[in-house]
Amino acid sequence: TWTAEWSPDGSRIGYSILGPGWGELRIIRRDGQPVASLARAGTTLNGAVWTPDGKRLFFHWKRGQDGGVQSVNPEGLDLRHE
């Protein structure tokens, strides 16, 4: 399964792809060109949500019993634990 959300300015799509026991977060441009892909072995990443100004993309991560919210900039960089 997957979830997707357009950035507020319509230039990018942030989306997550979920499989059994894994998840990956991707950012692509409007024309389909990839910008970033975030994946971690044994970790599920899901729920891409842009801030209203489009400066951050938030997502949920889970590994075993641990989890939380992280965010990246529109280029998929500057990973922050929120």
PDB file of C-alpha atoms in Angstrom:
ATOM      1  CA  THR A   1       0.000   0.000   0.000  1.00  0.00           C
ATOM      2  CA  TRP A   2       1.061   3.613  -0.322  1.00  0.00           C
ATOM      3  CA  THR A   3       0.058   7.129   0.687  1.00  0.00           C
ATOM      4  CA  ALA A   4       0.936  10.299  -1.215  1.00  0.00           C
ATOM      5  CA  GLU A   5       0.636  14.034  -0.755  1.00  0.00           C
ATOM      6  CA  TRP A   6       1.417  16.939  -3.091  1.00  0.00           C
ATOM      7  CA  SER A   7       3.621  19.705  -1.727  1.00  0.00           C
ATOM      8  CA  PRO A   8       1.693  22.963  -1.172  1.00  0.00           C
ATOM      9  CA  ASP A   9       3.221  24.568  -4.282  1.00  0.00           C
ATOM     10  CA  GLY A  10       2.491  21.481  -6.412  1.00  0.00           C
ATOM     11  CA  SER A  11       6.143  20.943  -7.394  1.00  0.00           C
ATOM     12  CA  ARG A  12       6.743  17.651  -5.529  1.00  0.00           C
ATOM     13  CA  ILE A  13       4.974  14.580  -4.238  1.00  0.00           C
ATOM     14  CA  GLY A  14       5.958  12.949  -0.971  1.00  0.00           C
ATOM     15  CA  TYR A  15       4.808   9.366  -0.664  1.00  0.00           C
ATOM     16  CA  SER A  16       5.379   6.219   1.328  1.00  0.00           C
ATOM     17  CA  ILE A  17       5.286   2.645   0.134  1.00  0.00           C
ATOM     18  CA  LEU A  18       4.486  -0.032   2.706  1.00  0.00           C
ATOM     19  CA  GLY A  19       5.187  -3.746   2.521  1.00  0.00           C
ATOM     20  CA  PRO A  20       5.194  -6.498   5.122  1.00  0.00           C
ATOM     21  CA  GLY A  21       7.709  -5.325   7.746  1.00  0.00           C
ATOM     22  CA  TRP A  22       9.151  -2.442   5.735  1.00  0.00           C
ATOM     23  CA  GLY A  23       8.331   1.011   4.475  1.00  0.00           C
ATOM     24  CA  GLU A  24      10.069   3.578   2.299  1.00  0.00           C
ATOM     25  CA  LEU A  25       9.547   7.318   1.910  1.00  0.00           C
ATOM     26  CA  ARG A  26      10.131   8.897  -1.510  1.00  0.00           C
ATOM     27  CA  ILE A  27       9.993  12.401  -2.929  1.00  0.00           C
ATOM     28  CA  ILE A  28       9.545  12.993  -6.658  1.00  0.00           C
ATOM     29  CA  ARG A  29       9.145  16.079  -8.833  1.00  0.00           C
ATOM     30  CA  ARG A  30       5.912  16.863 -10.615  1.00  0.00           C
ATOM     31  CA  ASP A  31       7.368  15.383 -13.844  1.00  0.00           C
ATOM     32  CA  GLY A  32       8.132  12.070 -12.084  1.00  0.00           C
ATOM     33  CA  GLN A  33      11.881  12.614 -11.688  1.00  0.00           C
ATOM     34  CA  PRO A  34      13.148  11.270  -8.348  1.00  0.00           C
ATOM     35  CA  VAL A  35      14.434  13.674  -5.712  1.00  0.00           C
ATOM     36  CA  ALA A  36      15.035  11.413  -2.698  1.00  0.00           C
ATOM     37  CA  SER A  37      14.380   7.973  -1.286  1.00  0.00           C
ATOM     38  CA  LEU A  38      14.600   7.211   2.419  1.00  0.00           C
ATOM     39  CA  ALA A  39      14.689   3.600   3.530  1.00  0.00           C
ATOM     40  CA  ARG A  40      16.071   1.819   6.561  1.00  0.00           C
ATOM     41  CA  ALA A  41      16.431  -1.914   6.982  1.00  0.00           C
ATOM     42  CA  GLY A  42      13.890  -3.223   9.475  1.00  0.00           C
ATOM     43  CA  THR A  43      12.169   0.159   9.788  1.00  0.00           C
ATOM     44  CA  THR A  44       8.745   1.172   8.544  1.00  0.00           C
ATOM     45  CA  LEU A  45       8.422   4.756   7.243  1.00  0.00           C
ATOM     46  CA  ASN A  46       4.941   6.025   6.402  1.00  0.00           C
ATOM     47  CA  GLY A  47       2.427   8.867   6.436  1.00  0.00           C
ATOM     48  CA  ALA A  48       4.034  11.651   4.366  1.00  0.00           C
ATOM     49  CA  VAL A  49       2.564  15.070   5.313  1.00  0.00           C
ATOM     50  CA  TRP A  50       3.917  18.454   4.140  1.00  0.00           C
ATOM     51  CA  THR A  51       3.956  21.542   6.334  1.00  0.00           C
ATOM     52  CA  PRO A  52       1.685  24.328   4.996  1.00  0.00           C
ATOM     53  CA  ASP A  53       4.726  26.300   3.764  1.00  0.00           C
ATOM     54  CA  GLY A  54       6.215  23.208   2.030  1.00  0.00           C
ATOM     55  CA  LYS A  55       9.540  23.481   3.850  1.00  0.00           C
ATOM     56  CA  ARG A  56       9.315  20.118   5.664  1.00  0.00           C
ATOM     57  CA  LEU A  57       7.882  16.679   4.947  1.00  0.00           C
ATOM     58  CA  PHE A  58       6.889  14.823   8.120  1.00  0.00           C
ATOM     59  CA  PHE A  59       6.548  11.052   8.426  1.00  0.00           C
ATOM     60  CA  HIS A  60       6.227   8.365  11.075  1.00  0.00           C
ATOM     61  CA  TRP A  61       8.882   5.712  11.634  1.00  0.00           C
ATOM     62  CA  LYS A  62       8.667   2.460  13.577  1.00  0.00           C
ATOM     63  CA  ARG A  63      11.262  -0.182  14.382  1.00  0.00           C
ATOM     64  CA  GLY A  64      10.171  -2.902  16.770  1.00  0.00           C
ATOM     65  CA  GLN A  65       8.669  -1.153  19.798  1.00  0.00           C
ATOM     66  CA  ASP A  66      10.372   2.176  19.021  1.00  0.00           C
ATOM     67  CA  GLY A  67       8.903   4.871  16.803  1.00  0.00           C
ATOM     68  CA  GLY A  68       8.338   8.554  16.366  1.00  0.00           C
ATOM     69  CA  VAL A  69       8.033  11.423  13.945  1.00  0.00           C
ATOM     70  CA  GLN A  70      10.822  12.687  11.711  1.00  0.00           C
ATOM     71  CA  SER A  71      10.995  15.262   8.946  1.00  0.00           C
ATOM     72  CA  VAL A  72      13.143  16.165   5.932  1.00  0.00           C
ATOM     73  CA  ASN A  73      13.370  19.180   3.656  1.00  0.00           C
ATOM     74  CA  PRO A  74      11.961  19.080   0.086  1.00  0.00           C
ATOM     75  CA  GLU A  75      15.259  17.630  -1.170  1.00  0.00           C
ATOM     76  CA  GLY A  76      15.055  14.714   1.296  1.00  0.00           C
ATOM     77  CA  LEU A  77      17.916  16.128   3.398  1.00  0.00           C
ATOM     78  CA  ASP A  78      18.263  17.635   6.887  1.00  0.00           C
ATOM     79  CA  LEU A  79      16.644  14.696   8.708  1.00  0.00           C
ATOM     80  CA  ARG A  80      15.208  15.789  12.055  1.00  0.00           C
ATOM     81  CA  HIS A  81      13.700  13.855  14.952  1.00  0.00           C
ATOM     82  CA  GLU A  82      10.583  15.779  15.947  1.00  0.00           C
TER      83      GLU A  82
END
